[in-house]
Amino acid sequence: MDEVFKLQSKVPDRAMVIMAHPDDPEFFCGGTIATWCAAGAEVTYLILTNGNKGSDDPQMTPEKLAAIRRKEQQAAADVLGVKRVIYLNEPDGELQSTLELRQRVVAEIRRYKPYTVIAPDPTRYFYATYINHADHRAAGVVAIDAIFPAARNRMYHPELMGEGLEPHPVKEVWLVGAEFPDLWVDVTELFETKLEAIRCHVSQVSHNEGWVERVQQRHQATDEYGRQVLREGFRVMILR
Ligand SMILES: [Zn+2]
């Protein structure tokens, strides 16, 4: 089993979690978010799509589903202690890294000034047993392109300066879903909180038998003292 490397990394005072779908923050890194919130971090979610294709129920409509998923996402964020959730309402399954979307993401980065941004690894096309959702890759591309150089450079998206949104340099980028994570966060103590937050996404997990066991298996590891722990992995960039 892999070792758990607990690298020194301070809890950011402000963090932004940029994800494609309602439920992505909780599945990918809900334990880390809970840990940061408990330590006093101000965490903002930026959810890029409305999740309106996440159902196989023939009775469900995209409009109904989008409204349900927004409520579920808010409930999950409340469980973890997240300060605010911003929805950009792009259609699910059609996320593209456009200039227009990048500007909207830059605006929120400049508004809330995160020290750290968590986003999906945009280079991840597939895993051992499933294909990565194209929206996750697009969310990763738009997030990192917004962070550098657009959010920190006043010449990018000059319209934003007129709204008082001054340049802001993000200092750390933590990518989830990476093939080779280089930082592991031990989330054993707050794993139940992560599960409780995932459970808020009733439309996604209520028909998904065995999801708790699968989530648990994905997080299991042995630490350097031989203890069983539950962990979340990141590929981390410290930006100069
Ligand atoms: Zn997703």
JSON list of C-alpha atoms and ligand atoms in Angstrom, two decimals:
[
{"chain": "A", "resi": 1, "resn": "MET", "atom": "CA", "xyz": [0.00, 0.00, 0.00]},
{"chain": "A", "resi": 2, "resn": "ASP", "atom": "CA", "xyz": [1.15, 3.55, -0.61]},
{"chain": "A", "resi": 3, "resn": "GLU", "atom": "CA", "xyz": [2.56, 5.59, 2.19]},
{"chain": "A", "resi": 4, "resn": "VAL", "atom": "CA", "xyz": [0.89, 8.72, 3.42]},
{"chain": "A", "resi": 5, "resn": "PHE", "atom": "CA", "xyz": [3.18, 11.68, 3.07]},
{"chain": "A", "resi": 6, "resn": "LYS", "atom": "CA", "xyz": [2.13, 14.48, 5.35]},
{"chain": "A", "resi": 7, "resn": "LEU", "atom": "CA", "xyz": [3.96, 17.41, 3.87]},
{"chain": "A", "resi": 8, "resn": "GLN", "atom": "CA", "xyz": [3.99, 20.65, 5.74]},
{"chain": "A", "resi": 9, "resn": "SER", "atom": "CA", "xyz": [1.46, 22.97, 4.24]},
{"chain": "A", "resi": 10, "resn": "LYS", "atom": "CA", "xyz": [-0.30, 25.62, 6.20]},
{"chain": "A", "resi": 11, "resn": "VAL", "atom": "CA", "xyz": [-4.06, 25.97, 6.12]},
{"chain": "A", "resi": 12, "resn": "PRO", "atom": "CA", "xyz": [-4.86, 28.86, 3.77]},
{"chain": "A", "resi": 13, "resn": "ASP", "atom": "CA", "xyz": [-6.73, 31.85, 5.18]},
{"chain": "A", "resi": 14, "resn": "ARG", "atom": "CA", "xyz": [-8.87, 31.91, 2.04]},
{"chain": "A", "resi": 15, "resn": "ALA", "atom": "CA", "xyz": [-9.38, 29.11, -0.49]},
{"chain": "A", "resi": 16, "resn": "MET", "atom": "CA", "xyz": [-11.47, 28.65, -3.62]},
{"chain": "A", "resi": 17, "resn": "VAL", "atom": "CA", "xyz": [-12.65, 25.27, -4.89]},
{"chain": "A", "resi": 18, "resn": "ILE", "atom": "CA", "xyz": [-13.33, 25.43, -8.66]},
{"chain": "A", "resi": 19, "resn": "MET", "atom": "CA", "xyz": [-15.21, 22.37, -9.90]},
{"chain": "A", "resi": 20, "resn": "ALA", "atom": "CA", "xyz": [-17.39, 21.33, -12.82]},
{"chain": "A", "resi": 21, "resn": "HIS", "atom": "CA", "xyz": [-20.40, 19.80, -11.03]},
{"chain": "A", "resi": 22, "resn": "PRO", "atom": "CA", "xyz": [-22.35, 19.99, -7.80]},
{"chain": "A", "resi": 23, "resn": "ASP", "atom": "CA", "xyz": [-20.89, 17.06, -5.72]},
{"chain": "A", "resi": 24, "resn": "ASP", "atom": "CA", "xyz": [-17.36, 17.24, -7.21]},
{"chain": "A", "resi": 25, "resn": "PRO", "atom": "CA", "xyz": [-15.90, 19.13, -4.20]},
{"chain": "A", "resi": 26, "resn": "GLU", "atom": "CA", "xyz": [-17.24, 16.58, -1.72]},
{"chain": "A", "resi": 27, "resn": "PHE", "atom": "CA", "xyz": [-16.20, 13.45, -3.66]},
{"chain": "A", "resi": 28, "resn": "PHE", "atom": "CA", "xyz": [-12.76, 14.76, -4.62]},
{"chain": "A", "resi": 29, "resn": "CYS", "atom": "CA", "xyz": [-11.67, 16.57, -1.48]},
{"chain": "A", "resi": 30, "resn": "GLY", "atom": "CA", "xyz": [-14.47, 16.98, 1.08]},
{"chain": "A", "resi": 31, "resn": "GLY", "atom": "CA", "xyz": [-12.21, 15.86, 3.93]},
{"chain": "A", "resi": 32, "resn": "THR", "atom": "CA", "xyz": [-9.59, 18.48, 3.17]},
{"chain": "A", "resi": 33, "resn": "ILE", "atom": "CA", "xyz": [-12.26, 21.19, 2.82]},
{"chain": "A", "resi": 34, "resn": "ALA", "atom": "CA", "xyz": [-13.75, 20.18, 6.18]},
{"chain": "A", "resi": 35, "resn": "THR", "atom": "CA", "xyz": [-10.28, 20.26, 7.75]},
{"chain": "A", "resi": 36, "resn": "TRP", "atom": "CA", "xyz": [-9.57, 23.74, 6.43]},
{"chain": "A", "resi": 37, "resn": "CYS", "atom": "CA", "xyz": [-12.98, 25.11, 7.43]},
{"chain": "A", "resi": 38, "resn": "ALA", "atom": "CA", "xyz": [-12.57, 23.69, 10.95]},
{"chain": "A", "resi": 39, "resn": "ALA", "atom": "CA", "xyz": [-9.22, 25.49, 11.16]},
{"chain": "A", "resi": 40, "resn": "GLY", "atom": "CA", "xyz": [-10.85, 28.81, 10.28]},
{"chain": "A", "resi": 41, "resn": "ALA", "atom": "CA", "xyz": [-10.26, 29.05, 6.52]},
{"chain": "A", "resi": 42, "resn": "GLU", "atom": "CA", "xyz": [-12.78, 31.01, 4.47]},
{"chain": "A", "resi": 43, "resn": "VAL", "atom": "CA", "xyz": [-13.68, 28.61, 1.65]},
{"chain": "A", "resi": 44, "resn": "THR", "atom": "CA", "xyz": [-15.60, 29.65, -1.49]},
{"chain": "A", "resi": 45, "resn": "TYR", "atom": "CA", "xyz": [-16.98, 27.16, -4.01]},
{"chain": "A", "resi": 46, "resn": "LEU", "atom": "CA", "xyz": [-17.17, 28.06, -7.67]},
{"chain": "A", "resi": 47, "resn": "ILE", "atom": "CA", "xyz": [-19.37, 25.46, -9.37]},
{"chain": "A", "resi": 48, "resn": "LEU", "atom": "CA", "xyz": [-19.18, 25.90, -13.13]},
{"chain": "A", "resi": 49, "resn": "THR", "atom": "CA", "xyz": [-22.11, 23.81, -14.42]},
{"chain": "A", "resi": 50, "resn": "ASN", "atom": "CA", "xyz": [-25.62, 23.31, -13.10]},
{"chain": "A", "resi": 51, "resn": "GLY", "atom": "CA", "xyz": [-25.37, 19.48, -13.15]},
{"chain": "A", "resi": 52, "resn": "ASN", "atom": "CA", "xyz": [-28.57, 19.21, -15.16]},
{"chain": "A", "resi": 53, "resn": "LYS", "atom": "CA", "xyz": [-27.63, 15.95, -16.92]},
{"chain": "A", "resi": 54, "resn": "GLY", "atom": "CA", "xyz": [-26.79, 13.92, -13.81]},
{"chain": "A", "resi": 55, "resn": "SER", "atom": "CA", "xyz": [-29.82, 11.60, -13.83]},
{"chain": "A", "resi": 56, "resn": "ASP", "atom": "CA", "xyz": [-31.11, 8.46, -15.57]},
{"chain": "A", "resi": 57, "resn": "ASP", "atom": "CA", "xyz": [-34.63, 8.97, -14.24]},
{"chain": "A", "resi": 58, "resn": "PRO", "atom": "CA", "xyz": [-37.04, 9.28, -17.23]},
{"chain": "A", "resi": 59, "resn": "GLN", "atom": "CA", "xyz": [-39.37, 11.44, -15.09]},
{"chain": "A", "resi": 60, "resn": "MET", "atom": "CA", "xyz": [-36.65, 14.00, -14.42]},
{"chain": "A", "resi": 61, "resn": "THR", "atom": "CA", "xyz": [-36.28, 17.23, -16.42]},
{"chain": "A", "resi": 62, "resn": "PRO", "atom": "CA", "xyz": [-33.05, 19.25, -16.76]},
{"chain": "A", "resi": 63, "resn": "GLU", "atom": "CA", "xyz": [-34.69, 22.29, -15.13]},
{"chain": "A", "resi": 64, "resn": "LYS", "atom": "CA", "xyz": [-35.93, 20.29, -12.15]},
{"chain": "A", "resi": 65, "resn": "LEU", "atom": "CA", "xyz": [-32.59, 18.55, -11.75]},
{"chain": "A", "resi": 66, "resn": "ALA", "atom": "CA", "xyz": [-30.58, 21.79, -11.83]},
{"chain": "A", "resi": 67, "resn": "ALA", "atom": "CA", "xyz": [-32.73, 23.21, -9.00]},
{"chain": "A", "resi": 68, "resn": "ILE", "atom": "CA", "xyz": [-32.41, 19.99, -6.95]},
{"chain": "A", "resi": 69, "resn": "ARG", "atom": "CA", "xyz": [-28.67, 19.84, -7.39]},
{"chain": "A", "resi": 70, "resn": "ARG", "atom": "CA", "xyz": [-28.21, 23.46, -6.34]},
{"chain": "A", "resi": 71, "resn": "LYS", "atom": "CA", "xyz": [-30.05, 22.75, -3.09]},
{"chain": "A", "resi": 72, "resn": "GLU", "atom": "CA", "xyz": [-28.05, 19.57, -2.54]},
{"chain": "A", "resi": 73, "resn": "GLN", "atom": "CA", "xyz": [-24.76, 21.41, -3.15]},
{"chain": "A", "resi": 74, "resn": "GLN", "atom": "CA", "xyz": [-25.68, 24.12, -0.67]},
{"chain": "A", "resi": 75, "resn": "ALA", "atom": "CA", "xyz": [-26.56, 21.53, 1.98]},
{"chain": "A", "resi": 76, "resn": "ALA", "atom": "CA", "xyz": [-23.27, 19.68, 1.44]},
{"chain": "A", "resi": 77, "resn": "ALA", "atom": "CA", "xyz": [-21.28, 22.92, 1.63]},
{"chain": "A", "resi": 78, "resn": "ASP", "atom": "CA", "xyz": [-23.06, 23.77, 4.89]},
{"chain": "A", "resi": 79, "resn": "VAL", "atom": "CA", "xyz": [-22.03, 20.40, 6.38]},
{"chain": "A", "resi": 80, "resn": "LEU", "atom": "CA", "xyz": [-18.37, 21.13, 5.61]},
{"chain": "A", "resi": 81, "resn": "GLY", "atom": "CA", "xyz": [-18.49, 24.74, 6.84]},
{"chain": "A", "resi": 82, "resn": "VAL", "atom": "CA", "xyz": [-18.01, 26.39, 3.44]},
{"chain": "A", "resi": 83, "resn": "LYS", "atom": "CA", "xyz": [-18.58, 30.14, 3.51]},
{"chain": "A", "resi": 84, "resn": "ARG", "atom": "CA", "xyz": [-20.28, 30.62, 0.11]},
{"chain": "A", "resi": 85, "resn": "VAL", "atom": "CA", "xyz": [-21.21, 28.75, -3.05]},
{"chain": "A", "resi": 86, "resn": "ILE", "atom": "CA", "xyz": [-21.19, 30.54, -6.41]},
{"chain": "A", "resi": 87, "resn": "TYR", "atom": "CA", "xyz": [-22.88, 28.88, -9.40]},
{"chain": "A", "resi": 88, "resn": "LEU", "atom": "CA", "xyz": [-21.89, 29.86, -12.93]},
{"chain": "A", "resi": 89, "resn": "ASN", "atom": "CA", "xyz": [-24.71, 27.73, -14.41]},
{"chain": "A", "resi": 90, "resn": "GLU", "atom": "CA", "xyz": [-23.05, 26.47, -17.58]},
{"chain": "A", "resi": 91, "resn": "PRO", "atom": "CA", "xyz": [-24.93, 23.50, -19.06]},
{"chain": "A", "resi": 92, "resn": "ASP", "atom": "CA", "xyz": [-23.75, 20.14, -17.71]},
{"chain": "A", "resi": 93, "resn": "GLY", "atom": "CA", "xyz": [-21.72, 18.06, -20.16]},
{"chain": "A", "resi": 94, "resn": "GLU", "atom": "CA", "xyz": [-20.92, 21.02, -22.42]},
{"chain": "A", "resi": 95, "resn": "LEU", "atom": "CA", "xyz": [-18.25, 22.82, -20.41]},
{"chain": "A", "resi": 96, "resn": "GLN", "atom": "CA", "xyz": [-15.67, 24.56, -22.60]},
{"chain": "A", "resi": 97, "resn": "SER", "atom": "CA", "xyz": [-12.69, 26.62, -21.62]},
{"chain": "A", "resi": 98, "resn": "THR", "atom": "CA", "xyz": [-13.80, 29.78, -23.42]},
{"chain": "A", "resi": 99, "resn": "LEU", "atom": "CA", "xyz": [-12.49, 33.31, -22.92]},
{"chain": "A", "resi": 100, "resn": "GLU", "atom": "CA", "xyz": [-15.94, 34.33, -21.72]},
{"chain": "A", "resi": 101, "resn": "LEU", "atom": "CA", "xyz": [-15.98, 31.67, -18.99]},
{"chain": "A", "resi": 102, "resn": "ARG", "atom": "CA", "xyz": [-12.37, 32.44, -18.05]},
{"chain": "A", "resi": 103, "resn": "GLN", "atom": "CA", "xyz": [-13.33, 36.07, -17.46]},
{"chain": "A", "resi": 104, "resn": "ARG", "atom": "CA", "xyz": [-16.16, 35.01, -15.14]},
{"chain": "A", "resi": 105, "resn": "VAL", "atom": "CA", "xyz": [-13.76, 32.79, -13.17]},
{"chain": "A", "resi": 106, "resn": "VAL", "atom": "CA", "xyz": [-11.12, 35.54, -13.02]},
{"chain": "A", "resi": 107, "resn": "ALA", "atom": "CA", "xyz": [-13.78, 37.92, -11.67]},
{"chain": "A", "resi": 108, "resn": "GLU", "atom": "CA", "xyz": [-14.54, 35.57, -8.74]},
{"chain": "A", "resi": 109, "resn": "ILE", "atom": "CA", "xyz": [-10.84, 34.96, -8.01]},
{"chain": "A", "resi": 110, "resn": "ARG", "atom": "CA", "xyz": [-10.25, 38.71, -7.90]},
{"chain": "A", "resi": 111, "resn": "ARG", "atom": "CA", "xyz": [-13.38, 39.25, -5.78]},
{"chain": "A", "resi": 112, "resn": "TYR", "atom": "CA", "xyz": [-12.60, 36.62, -3.10]},
{"chain": "A", "resi": 113, "resn": "LYS", "atom": "CA", "xyz": [-8.77, 36.62, -3.30]},
{"chain": "A", "resi": 114, "resn": "PRO", "atom": "CA", "xyz": [-7.97, 32.98, -2.47]},
{"chain": "A", "resi": 115, "resn": "TYR", "atom": "CA", "xyz": [-4.46, 32.07, -1.32]},
{"chain": "A", "resi": 116, "resn": "THR", "atom": "CA", "xyz": [-5.08, 28.51, -2.55]},
{"chain": "A", "resi": 117, "resn": "VAL", "atom": "CA", "xyz": [-7.26, 27.21, -5.38]},
{"chain": "A", "resi": 118, "resn": "ILE", "atom": "CA", "xyz": [-8.32, 23.56, -5.61]},
{"chain": "A", "resi": 119, "resn": "ALA", "atom": "CA", "xyz": [-9.27, 22.38, -9.13]},
{"chain": "A", "resi": 120, "resn": "PRO", "atom": "CA", "xyz": [-9.32, 19.15, -11.17]},
{"chain": "A", "resi": 121, "resn": "ASP", "atom": "CA", "xyz": [-6.13, 18.00, -12.90]},
{"chain": "A", "resi": 122, "resn": "PRO", "atom": "CA", "xyz": [-6.84, 18.95, -16.55]},
{"chain": "A", "resi": 123, "resn": "THR", "atom": "CA", "xyz": [-4.39, 16.37, -17.90]},
{"chain": "A", "resi": 124, "resn": "ARG", "atom": "CA", "xyz": [-6.32, 13.37, -16.60]},
{"chain": "A", "resi": 125, "resn": "TYR", "atom": "CA", "xyz": [-8.19, 11.63, -19.42]},
{"chain": "A", "resi": 126, "resn": "PHE", "atom": "CA", "xyz": [-8.92, 8.29, -17.78]},
{"chain": "A", "resi": 127, "resn": "TYR", "atom": "CA", "xyz": [-8.50, 6.13, -14.69]},
{"chain": "A", "resi": 128, "resn": "ALA", "atom": "CA", "xyz": [-8.08, 2.36, -14.44]},
{"chain": "A", "resi": 129, "resn": "THR", "atom": "CA", "xyz": [-11.79, 1.59, -14.66]},
{"chain": "A", "resi": 130, "resn": "TYR", "atom": "CA", "xyz": [-13.48, 4.73, -15.98]},
{"chain": "A", "resi": 131, "resn": "ILE", "atom": "CA", "xyz": [-13.08, 7.73, -18.28]},
{"chain": "A", "resi": 132, "resn": "ASN", "atom": "CA", "xyz": [-12.68, 11.13, -16.67]},
{"chain": "A", "resi": 133, "resn": "HIS", "atom": "CA", "xyz": [-15.62, 13.43, -17.39]},
{"chain": "A", "resi": 134, "resn": "ALA", "atom": "CA", "xyz": [-14.77, 16.01, -20.08]},
{"chain": "A", "resi": 135, "resn": "ASP", "atom": "CA", "xyz": [-16.27, 18.73, -17.87]},
{"chain": "A", "resi": 136, "resn": "HIS", "atom": "CA", "xyz": [-13.67, 17.93, -15.18]},
{"chain": "A", "resi": 137, "resn": "ARG", "atom": "CA", "xyz": [-10.85, 18.44, -17.68]},
{"chain": "A", "resi": 138, "resn": "ALA", "atom": "CA", "xyz": [-12.40, 21.68, -18.97]},
{"chain": "A", "resi": 139, "resn": "ALA", "atom": "CA", "xyz": [-12.86, 22.95, -15.40]},
{"chain": "A", "resi": 140, "resn": "GLY", "atom": "CA", "xyz": [-9.18, 22.26, -14.73]},
{"chain": "A", "resi": 141, "resn": "VAL", "atom": "CA", "xyz": [-8.09, 24.13, -17.86]},
{"chain": "A", "resi": 142, "resn": "VAL", "atom": "CA", "xyz": [-10.27, 27.16, -17.20]},
{"chain": "A", "resi": 143, "resn": "ALA", "atom": "CA", "xyz": [-9.17, 27.27, -13.53]},
{"chain": "A", "resi": 144, "resn": "ILE", "atom": "CA", "xyz": [-5.43, 27.23, -14.18]},
{"chain": "A", "resi": 145, "resn": "ASP", "atom": "CA", "xyz": [-5.70, 29.60, -17.15]},
{"chain": "A", "resi": 146, "resn": "ALA", "atom": "CA", "xyz": [-7.69, 32.00, -14.96]},
{"chain": "A", "resi": 147, "resn": "ILE", "atom": "CA", "xyz": [-5.08, 31.79, -12.17]},
{"chain": "A", "resi": 148, "resn": "PHE", "atom": "CA", "xyz": [-2.15, 32.45, -14.48]},
{"chain": "A", "resi": 149, "resn": "PRO", "atom": "CA", "xyz": [-1.70, 34.92, -15.89]},
{"chain": "A", "resi": 150, "resn": "ALA", "atom": "CA", "xyz": [-5.21, 36.39, -16.15]},
{"chain": "A", "resi": 151, "resn": "ALA", "atom": "CA", "xyz": [-6.17, 36.89, -12.47]},
{"chain": "A", "resi": 152, "resn": "ARG", "atom": "CA", "xyz": [-2.85, 38.48, -11.52]},
{"chain": "A", "resi": 153, "resn": "ASN", "atom": "CA", "xyz": [-2.31, 40.64, -14.63]},
{"chain": "A", "resi": 154, "resn": "ARG", "atom": "CA", "xyz": [-4.21, 43.92, -14.97]},
{"chain": "A", "resi": 155, "resn": "MET", "atom": "CA", "xyz": [-3.93, 43.85, -18.77]},
{"chain": "A", "resi": 156, "resn": "TYR", "atom": "CA", "xyz": [-6.15, 40.74, -18.92]},
{"chain": "A", "resi": 157, "resn": "HIS", "atom": "CA", "xyz": [-9.92, 41.28, -18.95]},
{"chain": "A", "resi": 158, "resn": "PRO", "atom": "CA", "xyz": [-9.64, 45.08, -18.50]},
{"chain": "A", "resi": 159, "resn": "GLU", "atom": "CA", "xyz": [-13.45, 45.29, -18.10]},
{"chain": "A", "resi": 160, "resn": "LEU", "atom": "CA", "xyz": [-13.00, 43.82, -14.61]},
{"chain": "A", "resi": 161, "resn": "MET", "atom": "CA", "xyz": [-10.91, 46.77, -13.46]},
{"chain": "A", "resi": 162, "resn": "GLY", "atom": "CA", "xyz": [-13.94, 48.97, -14.11]},
{"chain": "A", "resi": 163, "resn": "GLU", "atom": "CA", "xyz": [-15.85, 46.81, -11.61]},
{"chain": "A", "resi": 164, "resn": "GLY", "atom": "CA", "xyz": [-13.15, 47.38, -9.01]},
{"chain": "A", "resi": 165, "resn": "LEU", "atom": "CA", "xyz": [-11.77, 43.83, -9.38]},
{"chain": "A", "resi": 166, "resn": "GLU", "atom": "CA", "xyz": [-8.06, 44.39, -8.94]},
{"chain": "A", "resi": 167, "resn": "PRO", "atom": "CA", "xyz": [-5.46, 41.77, -9.95]},
{"chain": "A", "resi": 168, "resn": "HIS", "atom": "CA", "xyz": [-4.93, 38.98, -7.44]},
{"chain": "A", "resi": 169, "resn": "PRO", "atom": "CA", "xyz": [-2.08, 36.45, -7.38]},
{"chain": "A", "resi": 170, "resn": "VAL", "atom": "CA", "xyz": [-3.10, 32.96, -6.24]},
{"chain": "A", "resi": 171, "resn": "LYS", "atom": "CA", "xyz": [-0.17, 31.39, -4.35]},
{"chain": "A", "resi": 172, "resn": "GLU", "atom": "CA", "xyz": [-0.96, 27.65, -4.37]},
{"chain": "A", "resi": 173, "resn": "VAL", "atom": "CA", "xyz": [-2.83, 25.36, -6.77]},
{"chain": "A", "resi": 174, "resn": "TRP", "atom": "CA", "xyz": [-3.93, 21.96, -5.52]},
{"chain": "A", "resi": 175, "resn": "LEU", "atom": "CA", "xyz": [-5.08, 19.60, -8.29]},
{"chain": "A", "resi": 176, "resn": "VAL", "atom": "CA", "xyz": [-7.42, 16.70, -7.52]},
{"chain": "A", "resi": 177, "resn": "GLY", "atom": "CA", "xyz": [-7.66, 13.52, -9.58]},
{"chain": "A", "resi": 178, "resn": "ALA", "atom": "CA", "xyz": [-3.95, 13.63, -10.41]},
{"chain": "A", "resi": 179, "resn": "GLU", "atom": "CA", "xyz": [-2.23, 10.47, -11.60]},
{"chain": "A", "resi": 180, "resn": "PHE", "atom": "CA", "xyz": [0.72, 11.03, -9.27]},
{"chain": "A", "resi": 181, "resn": "PRO", "atom": "CA", "xyz": [-0.31, 13.06, -6.23]},
{"chain": "A", "resi": 182, "resn": "ASP", "atom": "CA", "xyz": [2.62, 14.60, -4.37]},
{"chain": "A", "resi": 183, "resn": "LEU", "atom": "CA", "xyz": [0.75, 15.66, -1.25]},
{"chain": "A", "resi": 184, "resn": "TRP", "atom": "CA", "xyz": [-1.60, 13.60, 0.87]},
{"chain": "A", "resi": 185, "resn": "VAL", "atom": "CA", "xyz": [-3.93, 15.00, 3.48]},
{"chain": "A", "resi": 186, "resn": "ASP", "atom": "CA", "xyz": [-4.91, 12.66, 6.31]},
{"chain": "A", "resi": 187, "resn": "VAL", "atom": "CA", "xyz": [-8.70, 13.06, 6.55]},
{"chain": "A", "resi": 188, "resn": "THR", "atom": "CA", "xyz": [-9.36, 10.09, 8.86]},
{"chain": "A", "resi": 189, "resn": "GLU", "atom": "CA", "xyz": [-10.83, 12.25, 11.63]},
{"chain": "A", "resi": 190, "resn": "LEU", "atom": "CA", "xyz": [-13.23, 14.12, 9.37]},
{"chain": "A", "resi": 191, "resn": "PHE", "atom": "CA", "xyz": [-14.07, 11.27, 7.00]},
{"chain": "A", "resi": 192, "resn": "GLU", "atom": "CA", "xyz": [-17.55, 10.86, 8.47]},
{"chain": "A", "resi": 193, "resn": "THR", "atom": "CA", "xyz": [-18.14, 14.56, 7.80]},
{"chain": "A", "resi": 194, "resn": "LYS", "atom": "CA", "xyz": [-17.08, 14.02, 4.18]},
{"chain": "A", "resi": 195, "resn": "LEU", "atom": "CA", "xyz": [-19.55, 11.12, 3.87]},
{"chain": "A", "resi": 196, "resn": "GLU", "atom": "CA", "xyz": [-22.29, 13.20, 5.48]},
{"chain": "A", "resi": 197, "resn": "ALA", "atom": "CA", "xyz": [-21.67, 15.94, 2.90]},
{"chain": "A", "resi": 198, "resn": "ILE", "atom": "CA", "xyz": [-21.73, 13.44, 0.02]},
{"chain": "A", "resi": 199, "resn": "ARG", "atom": "CA", "xyz": [-25.03, 12.06, 1.37]},
{"chain": "A", "resi": 200, "resn": "CYS", "atom": "CA", "xyz": [-26.57, 15.52, 0.80]},
{"chain": "A", "resi": 201, "resn": "HIS", "atom": "CA", "xyz": [-26.34, 14.79, -2.93]},
{"chain": "A", "resi": 202, "resn": "VAL", "atom": "CA", "xyz": [-29.38, 12.53, -2.73]},
{"chain": "A", "resi": 203, "resn": "SER", "atom": "CA", "xyz": [-30.04, 12.66, -6.50]},
{"chain": "A", "resi": 204, "resn": "GLN", "atom": "CA", "xyz": [-26.54, 11.26, -7.09]},
{"chain": "A", "resi": 205, "resn": "VAL", "atom": "CA", "xyz": [-26.07, 8.64, -4.38]},
{"chain": "A", "resi": 206, "resn": "SER", "atom": "CA", "xyz": [-29.52, 7.32, -3.46]},
{"chain": "A", "resi": 207, "resn": "HIS", "atom": "CA", "xyz": [-29.53, 4.76, -6.32]},
{"chain": "A", "resi": 208, "resn": "ASN", "atom": "CA", "xyz": [-25.79, 4.16, -6.18]},
{"chain": "A", "resi": 209, "resn": "GLU", "atom": "CA", "xyz": [-25.40, 1.04, -4.07]},
{"chain": "A", "resi": 210, "resn": "GLY", "atom": "CA", "xyz": [-22.08, 0.45, -2.34]},
{"chain": "A", "resi": 211, "resn": "TRP", "atom": "CA", "xyz": [-20.79, 3.97, -2.88]},
{"chain": "A", "resi": 212, "resn": "VAL", "atom": "CA", "xyz": [-19.66, 4.35, 0.74]},
{"chain": "A", "resi": 213, "resn": "GLU", "atom": "CA", "xyz": [-17.44, 1.26, 0.49]},
{"chain": "A", "resi": 214, "resn": "ARG", "atom": "CA", "xyz": [-16.02, 2.40, -2.85]},
{"chain": "A", "resi": 215, "resn": "VAL", "atom": "CA", "xyz": [-15.25, 5.90, -1.57]},
{"chain": "A", "resi": 216, "resn": "GLN", "atom": "CA", "xyz": [-13.66, 4.38, 1.53]},
{"chain": "A", "resi": 217, "resn": "GLN", "atom": "CA", "xyz": [-11.50, 1.99, -0.51]},
{"chain": "A", "resi": 218, "resn": "ARG", "atom": "CA", "xyz": [-10.22, 4.84, -2.68]},
{"chain": "A", "resi": 219, "resn": "HIS", "atom": "CA", "xyz": [-9.04, 6.70, 0.41]},
{"chain": "A", "resi": 220, "resn": "GLN", "atom": "CA", "xyz": [-7.47, 3.84, 2.36]},
{"chain": "A", "resi": 221, "resn": "ALA", "atom": "CA", "xyz": [-3.73, 3.75, 2.94]},
{"chain": "A", "resi": 222, "resn": "THR", "atom": "CA", "xyz": [-1.10, 2.90, 5.55]},
{"chain": "A", "resi": 223, "resn": "ASP", "atom": "CA", "xyz": [0.87, 5.78, 7.05]},
{"chain": "A", "resi": 224, "resn": "GLU", "atom": "CA", "xyz": [4.57, 5.79, 7.93]},
{"chain": "A", "resi": 225, "resn": "TYR", "atom": "CA", "xyz": [3.81, 4.30, 11.37]},
{"chain": "A", "resi": 226, "resn": "GLY", "atom": "CA", "xyz": [1.85, 1.41, 9.87]},
{"chain": "A", "resi": 227, "resn": "ARG", "atom": "CA", "xyz": [-1.53, 2.84, 10.86]},
{"chain": "A", "resi": 228, "resn": "GLN", "atom": "CA", "xyz": [-4.59, 2.56, 8.63]},
{"chain": "A", "resi": 229, "resn": "VAL", "atom": "CA", "xyz": [-5.64, 6.04, 7.54]},
{"chain": "A", "resi": 230, "resn": "LEU", "atom": "CA", "xyz": [-8.00, 7.69, 5.07]},
{"chain": "A", "resi": 231, "resn": "ARG", "atom": "CA", "xyz": [-6.44, 10.30, 2.85]},
{"chain": "A", "resi": 232, "resn": "GLU", "atom": "CA", "xyz": [-6.99, 12.65, -0.07]},
{"chain": "A", "resi": 233, "resn": "GLY", "atom": "CA", "xyz": [-4.26, 13.19, -2.68]},
{"chain": "A", "resi": 234, "resn": "PHE", "atom": "CA", "xyz": [-3.24, 16.35, -4.53]},
{"chain": "A", "resi": 235, "resn": "ARG", "atom": "CA", "xyz": [-0.69, 17.49, -7.02]},
{"chain": "A", "resi": 236, "resn": "VAL", "atom": "CA", "xyz": [0.44, 20.82, -5.64]},
{"chain": "A", "resi": 237, "resn": "MET", "atom": "CA", "xyz": [1.97, 23.83, -7.36]},
{"chain": "A", "resi": 238, "resn": "ILE", "atom": "CA", "xyz": [3.51, 26.59, -5.26]},
{"chain": "A", "resi": 239, "resn": "LEU", "atom": "CA", "xyz": [3.50, 29.64, -7.51]},
{"chain": "A", "resi": 240, "resn": "ARG", "atom": "CA", "xyz": [6.23, 32.25, -7.23]},
{"chain": "B", "resi": 1, "resn": "ZN", "atom": "ZN", "xyz": [-18.23, 15.72, -11.77]}
]
